[in-house]
């Protein structure tokens, strides 16, 4: 089983990121999830925490997932480590993965096609591909409209994997959005 690594890049661990990281742990298992470049002790509950940057770990057979990578990830790639940017998404995307992660490393890079995904969904799609499913066989939806309250909705400007026909949106995030609470 490969290791999935989130290089935490934001100033702090925002509540949104905390929920996504916890969701990722449920999707890949605690022992397969490392979160690097953070000392946040509350993440220890569901991941291995490494204070150094992943770029200082000198990993072999590792790749960085970046929407701007030239090659798309395939099951044949078979990496041991998959590295993701722990950064909140932005709309339109501002190339943060490239700026803060892939341009600073000589590791190979792969995309999951160009549309920006939520980090938990990028990890889940990578896991499906690493487990042998080609990307074209994974059902997805882009720009999900989420009904919040009567007459109120929000568009999440990301690509999501469909599981049993429904976008894989973290329950804790959905509940907070529906309650109108800020993150
Ligand atoms: C919410 S995304 C942030 C993307 C950021 N807005 C940017 O422009 O790079 C968080 C992480 O998920 C992964 N990711 C999201 N969409 C991806 C895609 N289409 N291809 C490869 N990796 C992706 C990347 O590792 C990225 O750093």
Short mmCIF file of N, CA and C and ligand atoms in Angstrom, two decimals:
data_model
loop_
_atom_site.label_atom_id
_atom_site.label_comp_id
_atom_site.label_asym_id
_atom_site.label_seq_id
_atom_site.Cartn_x
_atom_site.Cartn_y
_atom_site.Cartn_z
N UNK A 1 0.86 -1.21 0.00
CA UNK A 1 0.00 0.00 0.00
C UNK A 1 0.88 1.25 0.00
N UNK A 2 0.69 2.15 -0.97
CA UNK A 2 1.52 3.36 -0.98
C UNK A 2 1.22 4.28 0.20
N UNK A 3 2.10 5.24 0.40
CA UNK A 3 1.90 6.25 1.44
C UNK A 3 1.42 7.54 0.76
N UNK A 4 0.41 8.14 1.35
CA UNK A 4 -0.15 9.40 0.84
C UNK A 4 0.34 10.50 1.77
N UNK A 5 0.98 11.51 1.19
CA UNK A 5 1.61 12.56 2.02
C UNK A 5 0.99 13.91 1.69
N UNK A 6 0.55 14.59 2.74
CA UNK A 6 0.05 15.96 2.56
C UNK A 6 1.13 16.89 3.09
N UNK A 7 1.68 17.71 2.22
CA UNK A 7 2.64 18.73 2.66
C UNK A 7 1.82 19.96 3.03
N UNK A 8 1.69 20.19 4.35
CA UNK A 8 0.86 21.30 4.79
C UNK A 8 1.54 22.62 4.42
N UNK A 9 0.85 23.48 3.68
CA UNK A 9 1.49 24.69 3.16
C UNK A 9 0.81 25.98 3.63
N UNK A 10 -0.38 25.88 4.18
CA UNK A 10 -1.04 27.09 4.64
C UNK A 10 -0.43 27.55 5.97
N UNK A 11 -0.71 28.83 6.34
CA UNK A 11 -0.15 29.42 7.57
C UNK A 11 -0.58 28.65 8.80
N UNK A 12 -1.82 28.17 8.77
CA UNK A 12 -2.36 27.47 9.92
C UNK A 12 -3.20 26.29 9.40
N UNK A 13 -3.65 25.43 10.31
CA UNK A 13 -4.53 24.35 9.85
C UNK A 13 -5.97 24.87 10.00
N UNK A 14 -6.53 25.35 8.92
CA UNK A 14 -7.90 25.86 8.95
C UNK A 14 -8.84 24.69 9.23
N UNK A 15 -10.01 25.05 9.78
CA UNK A 15 -11.01 24.02 10.10
C UNK A 15 -11.36 23.19 8.86
N UNK A 16 -11.48 23.84 7.72
CA UNK A 16 -11.79 23.14 6.45
C UNK A 16 -10.72 22.08 6.17
N UNK A 17 -9.44 22.49 6.33
CA UNK A 17 -8.34 21.55 6.06
C UNK A 17 -8.36 20.41 7.09
N UNK A 18 -8.61 20.76 8.36
CA UNK A 18 -8.67 19.73 9.40
C UNK A 18 -9.70 18.66 9.03
N UNK A 19 -10.89 19.10 8.61
CA UNK A 19 -11.93 18.14 8.23
C UNK A 19 -11.49 17.31 7.03
N UNK A 20 -10.86 17.97 6.04
CA UNK A 20 -10.43 17.22 4.85
C UNK A 20 -9.34 16.21 5.21
N UNK A 21 -8.38 16.60 6.05
CA UNK A 21 -7.29 15.69 6.42
C UNK A 21 -7.85 14.47 7.15
N UNK A 22 -8.81 14.72 8.05
CA UNK A 22 -9.42 13.62 8.80
C UNK A 22 -10.18 12.69 7.84
N UNK A 23 -10.83 13.31 6.86
CA UNK A 23 -11.56 12.53 5.85
C UNK A 23 -10.58 11.66 5.04
N UNK A 24 -9.43 12.24 4.70
CA UNK A 24 -8.42 11.49 3.92
C UNK A 24 -7.97 10.26 4.72
N UNK A 25 -7.79 10.43 6.02
CA UNK A 25 -7.36 9.32 6.86
C UNK A 25 -8.39 8.18 6.81
N UNK A 26 -9.67 8.57 6.80
CA UNK A 26 -10.73 7.53 6.69
C UNK A 26 -10.64 6.83 5.34
N UNK A 27 -10.26 7.58 4.29
CA UNK A 27 -10.25 7.01 2.94
C UNK A 27 -9.05 6.10 2.69
N UNK A 28 -7.88 6.46 3.27
CA UNK A 28 -6.67 5.66 2.96
C UNK A 28 -6.14 4.89 4.16
N UNK A 29 -6.64 5.22 5.36
CA UNK A 29 -6.18 4.54 6.58
C UNK A 29 -5.07 5.36 7.26
N UNK A 30 -5.13 5.41 8.60
CA UNK A 30 -4.17 6.23 9.36
C UNK A 30 -2.72 5.87 9.06
N UNK A 31 -2.43 4.58 8.93
CA UNK A 31 -1.02 4.19 8.77
C UNK A 31 -0.48 4.53 7.38
N UNK A 32 -1.35 4.88 6.48
CA UNK A 32 -0.90 5.24 5.12
C UNK A 32 -0.92 6.73 4.86
N UNK A 33 -1.17 7.52 5.91
CA UNK A 33 -1.24 8.98 5.73
C UNK A 33 -0.18 9.68 6.57
N UNK A 34 0.69 10.46 5.91
CA UNK A 34 1.65 11.32 6.59
C UNK A 34 1.25 12.77 6.31
N UNK A 35 1.36 13.60 7.33
CA UNK A 35 1.19 15.05 7.11
C UNK A 35 2.52 15.70 7.50
N UNK A 36 3.15 16.34 6.52
CA UNK A 36 4.48 16.91 6.73
C UNK A 36 4.39 18.43 6.88
N UNK A 37 5.47 19.02 7.39
CA UNK A 37 5.61 20.48 7.47
C UNK A 37 4.59 21.09 8.44
N UNK A 38 4.33 20.36 9.51
CA UNK A 38 3.43 20.90 10.54
C UNK A 38 3.78 20.24 11.88
N UNK A 39 3.50 21.01 12.96
CA UNK A 39 3.69 20.44 14.29
C UNK A 39 2.34 20.31 14.99
N UNK A 40 1.28 20.53 14.25
CA UNK A 40 -0.05 20.53 14.85
C UNK A 40 -0.37 19.19 15.50
N UNK A 41 -0.45 19.18 16.85
CA UNK A 41 -0.59 17.91 17.55
C UNK A 41 -1.98 17.31 17.37
N UNK A 42 -2.99 18.15 17.05
CA UNK A 42 -4.35 17.58 16.92
C UNK A 42 -4.49 16.69 15.69
N UNK A 43 -3.49 16.75 14.77
CA UNK A 43 -3.57 15.89 13.58
C UNK A 43 -3.08 14.47 13.87
N UNK A 44 -2.37 14.33 15.02
CA UNK A 44 -1.79 13.02 15.39
C UNK A 44 -2.82 11.92 15.53
N UNK A 45 -4.02 12.35 15.87
CA UNK A 45 -5.14 11.41 16.07
C UNK A 45 -5.37 10.54 14.82
N UNK A 46 -5.09 11.09 13.63
CA UNK A 46 -5.44 10.33 12.43
C UNK A 46 -4.35 10.26 11.36
N UNK A 47 -3.11 10.72 11.67
CA UNK A 47 -2.03 10.65 10.67
C UNK A 47 -0.69 10.65 11.38
N UNK A 48 0.35 10.24 10.64
CA UNK A 48 1.71 10.40 11.16
C UNK A 48 2.13 11.85 10.85
N UNK A 49 2.59 12.54 11.87
CA UNK A 49 2.95 13.96 11.71
C UNK A 49 4.47 14.09 11.62
N UNK A 50 4.94 14.82 10.61
CA UNK A 50 6.38 15.01 10.42
C UNK A 50 6.64 16.52 10.31
N UNK A 51 7.39 17.08 11.25
CA UNK A 51 7.58 18.54 11.22
C UNK A 51 8.37 19.05 10.00
N UNK A 52 9.29 18.22 9.45
CA UNK A 52 10.06 18.69 8.28
C UNK A 52 9.20 18.73 7.02
N UNK A 53 9.74 19.47 6.04
CA UNK A 53 9.09 19.47 4.73
C UNK A 53 9.35 18.13 4.06
N UNK A 54 8.39 17.68 3.27
CA UNK A 54 8.56 16.44 2.51
C UNK A 54 9.77 16.56 1.57
N UNK A 55 10.09 17.78 1.18
CA UNK A 55 11.20 17.99 0.25
C UNK A 55 12.55 17.70 0.90
N UNK A 56 12.57 17.64 2.24
CA UNK A 56 13.82 17.32 2.95
C UNK A 56 13.92 15.84 3.31
N UNK A 57 12.94 15.04 2.92
CA UNK A 57 12.94 13.63 3.34
C UNK A 57 13.68 12.72 2.35
N UNK A 58 14.04 13.25 1.21
CA UNK A 58 14.81 12.50 0.22
C UNK A 58 14.12 11.17 -0.17
N UNK A 59 12.84 11.26 -0.48
CA UNK A 59 12.08 10.05 -0.82
C UNK A 59 12.40 9.59 -2.24
N UNK A 60 12.39 8.27 -2.40
CA UNK A 60 12.59 7.68 -3.74
C UNK A 60 11.24 7.13 -4.20
N UNK A 61 11.08 7.01 -5.51
CA UNK A 61 9.84 6.51 -6.11
C UNK A 61 8.60 7.26 -5.58
N UNK A 62 8.74 8.61 -5.58
CA UNK A 62 7.66 9.46 -5.09
C UNK A 62 7.23 10.40 -6.21
N UNK A 63 5.99 10.85 -6.19
CA UNK A 63 5.57 11.83 -7.18
C UNK A 63 4.69 12.89 -6.54
N UNK A 64 4.72 14.07 -7.14
CA UNK A 64 3.91 15.20 -6.65
C UNK A 64 2.69 15.35 -7.57
N UNK A 65 1.52 15.42 -6.95
CA UNK A 65 0.30 15.62 -7.72
C UNK A 65 0.09 17.12 -7.89
N UNK A 66 0.08 17.55 -9.15
CA UNK A 66 -0.03 18.98 -9.45
C UNK A 66 -0.92 19.13 -10.68
N UNK A 67 -1.99 19.94 -10.58
CA UNK A 67 -2.87 20.10 -11.75
C UNK A 67 -2.11 20.57 -12.99
N UNK A 68 -0.97 21.23 -12.81
CA UNK A 68 -0.23 21.75 -13.97
C UNK A 68 0.82 20.77 -14.51
N UNK A 69 0.90 19.58 -13.93
CA UNK A 69 1.87 18.59 -14.42
C UNK A 69 1.55 18.24 -15.88
N UNK A 70 2.58 17.86 -16.62
CA UNK A 70 2.35 17.55 -18.04
C UNK A 70 1.74 16.16 -18.24
N UNK A 71 2.08 15.22 -17.34
CA UNK A 71 1.57 13.85 -17.51
C UNK A 71 0.43 13.55 -16.55
N UNK A 72 -0.50 12.72 -17.02
CA UNK A 72 -1.63 12.30 -16.17
C UNK A 72 -1.26 10.98 -15.48
N UNK A 73 -1.65 10.87 -14.21
CA UNK A 73 -1.33 9.66 -13.43
C UNK A 73 -2.02 8.42 -14.03
N UNK A 74 -1.29 7.31 -14.09
CA UNK A 74 -1.87 6.04 -14.59
C UNK A 74 -1.59 4.93 -13.57
N UNK A 75 -2.33 3.83 -13.63
CA UNK A 75 -2.06 2.70 -12.73
C UNK A 75 -0.65 2.14 -12.92
N UNK A 76 -0.10 2.29 -14.11
CA UNK A 76 1.25 1.74 -14.39
C UNK A 76 2.34 2.55 -13.68
N UNK A 77 2.04 3.76 -13.24
CA UNK A 77 3.08 4.58 -12.58
C UNK A 77 3.62 3.90 -11.33
N UNK A 78 2.69 3.40 -10.51
CA UNK A 78 3.12 2.56 -9.40
C UNK A 78 4.14 3.20 -8.46
N UNK A 79 3.88 4.44 -8.03
CA UNK A 79 4.79 5.11 -7.09
C UNK A 79 4.55 4.56 -5.67
N UNK A 80 5.59 4.73 -4.82
CA UNK A 80 5.42 4.32 -3.41
C UNK A 80 4.87 5.45 -2.56
N UNK A 81 5.15 6.69 -2.99
CA UNK A 81 4.70 7.87 -2.23
C UNK A 81 3.98 8.83 -3.18
N UNK A 82 2.83 9.30 -2.76
CA UNK A 82 2.08 10.30 -3.52
C UNK A 82 1.97 11.55 -2.65
N UNK A 83 2.43 12.68 -3.19
CA UNK A 83 2.53 13.91 -2.39
C UNK A 83 1.54 14.96 -2.91
N UNK A 84 0.82 15.57 -1.96
CA UNK A 84 -0.23 16.55 -2.30
C UNK A 84 0.05 17.85 -1.56
N UNK A 85 -0.42 18.96 -2.13
CA UNK A 85 -0.29 20.24 -1.44
C UNK A 85 -1.41 20.38 -0.42
N UNK A 86 -1.07 20.63 0.82
CA UNK A 86 -2.08 20.93 1.84
C UNK A 86 -2.36 22.42 1.80
N UNK A 87 -3.11 22.80 0.76
CA UNK A 87 -3.43 24.22 0.57
C UNK A 87 -4.89 24.32 0.20
N UNK A 88 -5.54 25.36 0.72
CA UNK A 88 -6.94 25.55 0.34
C UNK A 88 -7.02 25.88 -1.13
N UNK A 89 -8.07 25.42 -1.78
CA UNK A 89 -8.27 25.73 -3.20
C UNK A 89 -8.62 27.20 -3.37
N UNK A 90 -8.45 27.70 -4.58
CA UNK A 90 -8.88 29.06 -4.90
C UNK A 90 -9.52 29.05 -6.28
N UNK A 91 -10.38 30.05 -6.50
CA UNK A 91 -11.15 30.07 -7.74
C UNK A 91 -11.07 31.48 -8.35
N UNK A 92 -10.41 31.64 -9.49
CA UNK A 92 -9.72 30.62 -10.25
C UNK A 92 -8.42 30.19 -9.57
N UNK A 93 -7.94 28.97 -9.87
CA UNK A 93 -6.71 28.48 -9.23
C UNK A 93 -5.50 29.36 -9.56
N UNK A 94 -4.62 29.50 -8.59
CA UNK A 94 -3.47 30.41 -8.78
C UNK A 94 -2.13 29.66 -8.79
N UNK A 95 -2.16 28.42 -9.21
CA UNK A 95 -0.91 27.65 -9.42
C UNK A 95 -0.10 27.49 -8.14
N UNK A 96 -0.79 27.39 -6.99
CA UNK A 96 -0.07 27.33 -5.71
C UNK A 96 0.75 26.05 -5.57
N UNK A 97 0.23 24.94 -6.12
CA UNK A 97 0.98 23.67 -5.99
C UNK A 97 2.33 23.79 -6.68
N UNK A 98 2.30 24.42 -7.85
CA UNK A 98 3.56 24.57 -8.59
C UNK A 98 4.49 25.53 -7.84
N UNK A 99 3.92 26.67 -7.42
CA UNK A 99 4.72 27.72 -6.77
C UNK A 99 5.40 27.21 -5.50
N UNK A 100 4.62 26.52 -4.65
CA UNK A 100 5.13 26.19 -3.31
C UNK A 100 5.66 24.76 -3.17
N UNK A 101 5.46 23.92 -4.19
CA UNK A 101 5.83 22.52 -4.02
C UNK A 101 6.61 21.97 -5.23
N UNK A 102 5.94 21.82 -6.37
CA UNK A 102 6.59 21.06 -7.45
C UNK A 102 7.78 21.80 -8.06
N UNK A 103 7.73 23.13 -8.10
CA UNK A 103 8.85 23.86 -8.72
C UNK A 103 10.09 23.82 -7.82
N UNK A 104 9.91 23.39 -6.54
CA UNK A 104 11.04 23.36 -5.61
C UNK A 104 11.66 21.97 -5.52
N UNK A 105 11.19 21.06 -6.39
CA UNK A 105 11.62 19.67 -6.26
C UNK A 105 11.95 19.09 -7.64
N UNK A 106 12.78 18.05 -7.63
CA UNK A 106 13.06 17.39 -8.91
C UNK A 106 12.25 16.09 -9.04
N UNK A 107 11.33 15.87 -8.10
CA UNK A 107 10.50 14.65 -8.18
C UNK A 107 9.57 14.73 -9.39
N UNK A 108 9.20 13.56 -9.96
CA UNK A 108 8.24 13.59 -11.07
C UNK A 108 6.89 14.15 -10.61
N UNK A 109 6.14 14.70 -11.56
CA UNK A 109 4.82 15.25 -11.24
C UNK A 109 3.77 14.58 -12.13
N UNK A 110 2.55 14.52 -11.62
CA UNK A 110 1.44 13.97 -12.40
C UNK A 110 0.19 14.81 -12.12
N UNK A 111 -0.70 14.90 -13.14
CA UNK A 111 -1.99 15.56 -12.89
C UNK A 111 -3.10 14.51 -12.85
N UNK A 112 -4.25 14.97 -12.37
CA UNK A 112 -5.47 14.14 -12.37
C UNK A 112 -6.43 14.80 -13.35
N UNK A 113 -5.86 15.17 -14.51
CA UNK A 113 -6.50 16.05 -15.49
C UNK A 113 -6.55 17.45 -14.88
N UNK A 114 -6.80 18.46 -15.72
CA UNK A 114 -6.47 19.81 -15.24
C UNK A 114 -7.41 20.43 -14.21
N UNK A 115 -8.64 19.94 -14.08
CA UNK A 115 -9.58 20.62 -13.18
C UNK A 115 -9.15 20.47 -11.72
N UNK A 116 -9.25 21.56 -10.98
CA UNK A 116 -8.87 21.55 -9.57
C UNK A 116 -9.83 20.65 -8.75
N UNK A 117 -9.24 19.83 -7.90
CA UNK A 117 -10.05 18.98 -7.02
C UNK A 117 -9.84 19.41 -5.56
N UNK A 118 -10.81 19.11 -4.72
CA UNK A 118 -10.59 19.25 -3.28
C UNK A 118 -9.49 18.25 -2.91
N UNK A 119 -8.68 18.57 -1.89
CA UNK A 119 -7.53 17.71 -1.57
C UNK A 119 -7.96 16.28 -1.25
N UNK A 120 -9.04 16.12 -0.47
CA UNK A 120 -9.46 14.76 -0.12
C UNK A 120 -9.86 13.97 -1.37
N UNK A 121 -10.48 14.66 -2.34
CA UNK A 121 -10.87 13.99 -3.57
C UNK A 121 -9.67 13.68 -4.46
N UNK A 122 -8.66 14.57 -4.45
CA UNK A 122 -7.44 14.30 -5.22
C UNK A 122 -6.76 13.05 -4.65
N UNK A 123 -6.75 12.92 -3.33
CA UNK A 123 -6.13 11.73 -2.71
C UNK A 123 -6.96 10.48 -3.07
N UNK A 124 -8.27 10.60 -2.97
CA UNK A 124 -9.11 9.42 -3.24
C UNK A 124 -8.97 8.98 -4.69
N UNK A 125 -8.96 9.96 -5.62
CA UNK A 125 -8.81 9.59 -7.04
C UNK A 125 -7.45 8.93 -7.27
N UNK A 126 -6.41 9.44 -6.62
CA UNK A 126 -5.07 8.86 -6.74
C UNK A 126 -5.07 7.43 -6.21
N UNK A 127 -5.78 7.22 -5.10
CA UNK A 127 -5.85 5.86 -4.53
C UNK A 127 -6.54 4.90 -5.52
N UNK A 128 -7.63 5.37 -6.12
CA UNK A 128 -8.33 4.50 -7.09
C UNK A 128 -7.40 4.15 -8.25
N UNK A 129 -6.64 5.15 -8.73
CA UNK A 129 -5.73 4.90 -9.86
C UNK A 129 -4.59 3.97 -9.40
N UNK A 130 -4.03 4.25 -8.22
CA UNK A 130 -2.94 3.40 -7.70
C UNK A 130 -3.43 1.96 -7.51
N UNK A 131 -4.71 1.81 -7.18
CA UNK A 131 -5.29 0.47 -6.99
C UNK A 131 -5.64 -0.20 -8.32
N UNK A 132 -5.43 0.52 -9.44
CA UNK A 132 -5.59 -0.14 -10.75
C UNK A 132 -6.69 0.40 -11.66
N UNK A 133 -7.44 1.42 -11.22
CA UNK A 133 -8.51 1.94 -12.08
C UNK A 133 -7.98 3.08 -12.95
N UNK A 134 -8.13 2.97 -14.28
CA UNK A 134 -7.69 4.09 -15.12
C UNK A 134 -8.57 5.32 -14.90
N UNK A 135 -7.98 6.49 -15.04
CA UNK A 135 -8.71 7.73 -14.71
C UNK A 135 -10.01 7.87 -15.52
N UNK A 136 -10.00 7.40 -16.77
CA UNK A 136 -11.21 7.58 -17.60
C UNK A 136 -12.39 6.77 -17.06
N UNK A 137 -12.13 5.79 -16.20
CA UNK A 137 -13.23 4.97 -15.68
C UNK A 137 -13.76 5.50 -14.35
N UNK A 138 -13.21 6.61 -13.86
CA UNK A 138 -13.65 7.12 -12.56
C UNK A 138 -14.70 8.21 -12.80
N UNK A 139 -15.93 8.00 -12.30
CA UNK A 139 -16.95 9.01 -12.55
C UNK A 139 -16.72 10.26 -11.70
N UNK A 140 -16.89 11.43 -12.31
CA UNK A 140 -16.63 12.69 -11.60
C UNK A 140 -17.72 13.71 -11.93
N UNK A 141 -17.77 14.75 -11.11
CA UNK A 141 -18.67 15.87 -11.39
C UNK A 141 -17.91 17.15 -11.03
N UNK A 142 -18.16 18.20 -11.80
CA UNK A 142 -17.44 19.46 -11.54
C UNK A 142 -18.45 20.54 -11.17
N UNK A 143 -18.04 21.47 -10.32
CA UNK A 143 -18.89 22.58 -9.88
C UNK A 143 -20.19 22.07 -9.26
N UNK A 144 -20.08 21.54 -8.07
CA UNK A 144 -21.24 20.95 -7.40
C UNK A 144 -22.07 22.05 -6.74
N UNK A 145 -23.38 22.05 -7.00
CA UNK A 145 -24.26 23.00 -6.31
C UNK A 145 -24.86 22.32 -5.10
N UNK A 146 -24.59 22.89 -3.94
CA UNK A 146 -25.05 22.28 -2.70
C UNK A 146 -26.20 23.12 -2.13
N UNK A 147 -27.37 22.50 -1.94
CA UNK A 147 -28.49 23.24 -1.34
C UNK A 147 -28.22 23.42 0.14
N UNK A 148 -28.31 24.67 0.61
CA UNK A 148 -28.04 24.92 2.03
C UNK A 148 -29.35 25.02 2.79
N UNK A 149 -30.10 26.08 2.53
CA UNK A 149 -31.40 26.27 3.17
C UNK A 149 -32.38 26.66 2.07
N UNK A 150 -33.64 26.82 2.42
CA UNK A 150 -34.69 27.25 1.48
C UNK A 150 -34.18 28.40 0.59
N UNK A 151 -34.09 28.17 -0.70
CA UNK A 151 -33.72 29.24 -1.65
C UNK A 151 -32.26 29.64 -1.60
N UNK A 152 -31.43 28.90 -0.88
CA UNK A 152 -30.01 29.27 -0.78
C UNK A 152 -29.13 28.07 -1.14
N UNK A 153 -28.16 28.35 -2.01
CA UNK A 153 -27.24 27.26 -2.37
C UNK A 153 -25.83 27.82 -2.55
N UNK A 154 -24.87 26.91 -2.62
CA UNK A 154 -23.49 27.35 -2.82
C UNK A 154 -22.89 26.45 -3.89
N UNK A 155 -22.03 27.03 -4.75
CA UNK A 155 -21.34 26.21 -5.75
C UNK A 155 -19.94 25.92 -5.23
N UNK A 156 -19.57 24.65 -5.18
CA UNK A 156 -18.20 24.29 -4.80
C UNK A 156 -17.42 24.11 -6.11
N UNK A 157 -16.45 25.00 -6.38
CA UNK A 157 -15.82 25.05 -7.70
C UNK A 157 -14.70 24.03 -7.89
N UNK A 158 -14.99 22.77 -7.56
CA UNK A 158 -13.97 21.72 -7.64
C UNK A 158 -14.54 20.52 -8.40
N UNK A 159 -13.62 19.64 -8.79
CA UNK A 159 -14.06 18.35 -9.37
C UNK A 159 -14.13 17.34 -8.22
N UNK A 160 -15.24 16.60 -8.16
CA UNK A 160 -15.43 15.58 -7.12
C UNK A 160 -15.61 14.20 -7.75
N UNK A 161 -15.11 13.19 -7.08
CA UNK A 161 -15.36 11.81 -7.48
C UNK A 161 -16.80 11.47 -7.09
N UNK A 162 -17.50 10.76 -7.97
CA UNK A 162 -18.85 10.31 -7.63
C UNK A 162 -18.77 8.92 -7.00
N UNK A 163 -19.38 8.78 -5.82
CA UNK A 163 -19.45 7.47 -5.17
C UNK A 163 -20.93 7.13 -5.03
N UNK A 164 -21.33 6.02 -5.62
CA UNK A 164 -22.75 5.67 -5.71
C UNK A 164 -23.57 6.84 -6.25
N UNK A 165 -23.02 7.51 -7.26
CA UNK A 165 -23.74 8.60 -7.93
C UNK A 165 -23.70 9.93 -7.19
N UNK A 166 -23.05 9.98 -6.01
CA UNK A 166 -23.04 11.24 -5.25
C UNK A 166 -21.62 11.77 -5.10
N UNK A 167 -21.44 13.12 -5.18
CA UNK A 167 -20.08 13.66 -5.01
C UNK A 167 -19.54 13.34 -3.61
N UNK A 168 -18.28 12.98 -3.55
CA UNK A 168 -17.65 12.59 -2.28
C UNK A 168 -17.29 13.86 -1.49
N UNK A 169 -18.31 14.42 -0.84
CA UNK A 169 -18.05 15.64 -0.05
C UNK A 169 -18.03 15.25 1.42
N UNK A 170 -16.99 15.68 2.11
CA UNK A 170 -16.81 15.36 3.52
C UNK A 170 -18.05 15.81 4.32
N UNK A 171 -18.59 14.89 5.12
CA UNK A 171 -19.83 15.15 5.86
C UNK A 171 -19.70 16.36 6.79
N UNK A 172 -18.57 16.45 7.49
CA UNK A 172 -18.39 17.53 8.47
C UNK A 172 -18.40 18.89 7.77
N UNK A 173 -17.82 18.95 6.57
CA UNK A 173 -17.80 20.21 5.82
C UNK A 173 -19.22 20.55 5.35
N UNK A 174 -19.92 19.53 4.87
CA UNK A 174 -21.28 19.75 4.36
C UNK A 174 -22.17 20.27 5.49
N UNK A 175 -22.06 19.66 6.69
CA UNK A 175 -22.92 20.06 7.81
C UNK A 175 -22.65 21.50 8.22
N UNK A 176 -21.37 21.87 8.25
CA UNK A 176 -20.99 23.24 8.64
C UNK A 176 -21.50 24.26 7.62
N UNK A 177 -21.39 23.91 6.34
CA UNK A 177 -21.89 24.80 5.29
C UNK A 177 -23.40 24.97 5.45
N UNK A 178 -24.09 23.87 5.72
CA UNK A 178 -25.56 23.93 5.84
C UNK A 178 -26.00 24.75 7.03
N UNK A 179 -25.18 24.73 8.09
CA UNK A 179 -25.53 25.52 9.29
C UNK A 179 -25.16 26.99 9.10
N UNK A 180 -24.48 27.30 7.99
CA UNK A 180 -24.08 28.69 7.71
C UNK A 180 -22.93 29.12 8.61
N UNK A 181 -22.18 28.16 9.17
CA UNK A 181 -21.05 28.51 10.04
C UNK A 181 -19.82 28.78 9.21
N UNK A 182 -18.94 29.67 9.70
CA UNK A 182 -17.71 29.93 8.94
C UNK A 182 -16.64 28.93 9.35
N UNK A 183 -15.61 28.82 8.52
CA UNK A 183 -14.55 27.84 8.75
C UNK A 183 -13.34 28.48 9.40
C1 LIG B 1 -7.29 22.21 -3.32
S1 LIG B 1 -5.92 21.71 -4.31
C2 LIG B 1 -5.08 23.27 -4.41
C3 LIG B 1 -4.78 23.63 -5.83
C4 LIG B 1 -4.30 25.05 -5.97
N1 LIG B 1 -5.41 25.94 -6.13
C5 LIG B 1 -3.40 25.17 -7.19
O1 LIG B 1 -3.67 26.01 -8.01
O2 LIG B 1 -2.43 24.42 -7.29
C6 LIG B 1 -4.93 20.83 -3.13
C7 LIG B 1 -4.03 19.76 -3.71
O3 LIG B 1 -4.78 18.72 -4.34
C8 LIG B 1 -4.04 18.18 -5.44
N2 LIG B 1 -4.82 18.37 -6.67
C9 LIG B 1 -6.01 18.99 -6.78
N3 LIG B 1 -6.44 18.92 -8.05
C10 LIG B 1 -5.52 18.25 -8.76
C11 LIG B 1 -5.40 17.86 -10.14
N4 LIG B 1 -6.34 18.15 -11.03
N5 LIG B 1 -4.29 17.19 -10.51
C12 LIG B 1 -3.33 16.88 -9.61
N6 LIG B 1 -3.39 17.22 -8.29
C13 LIG B 1 -4.47 17.89 -7.87
C14 LIG B 1 -2.70 18.92 -5.50
O4 LIG B 1 -1.72 18.16 -4.85
C15 LIG B 1 -3.02 20.23 -4.75
O5 LIG B 1 -1.87 20.81 -4.18
#
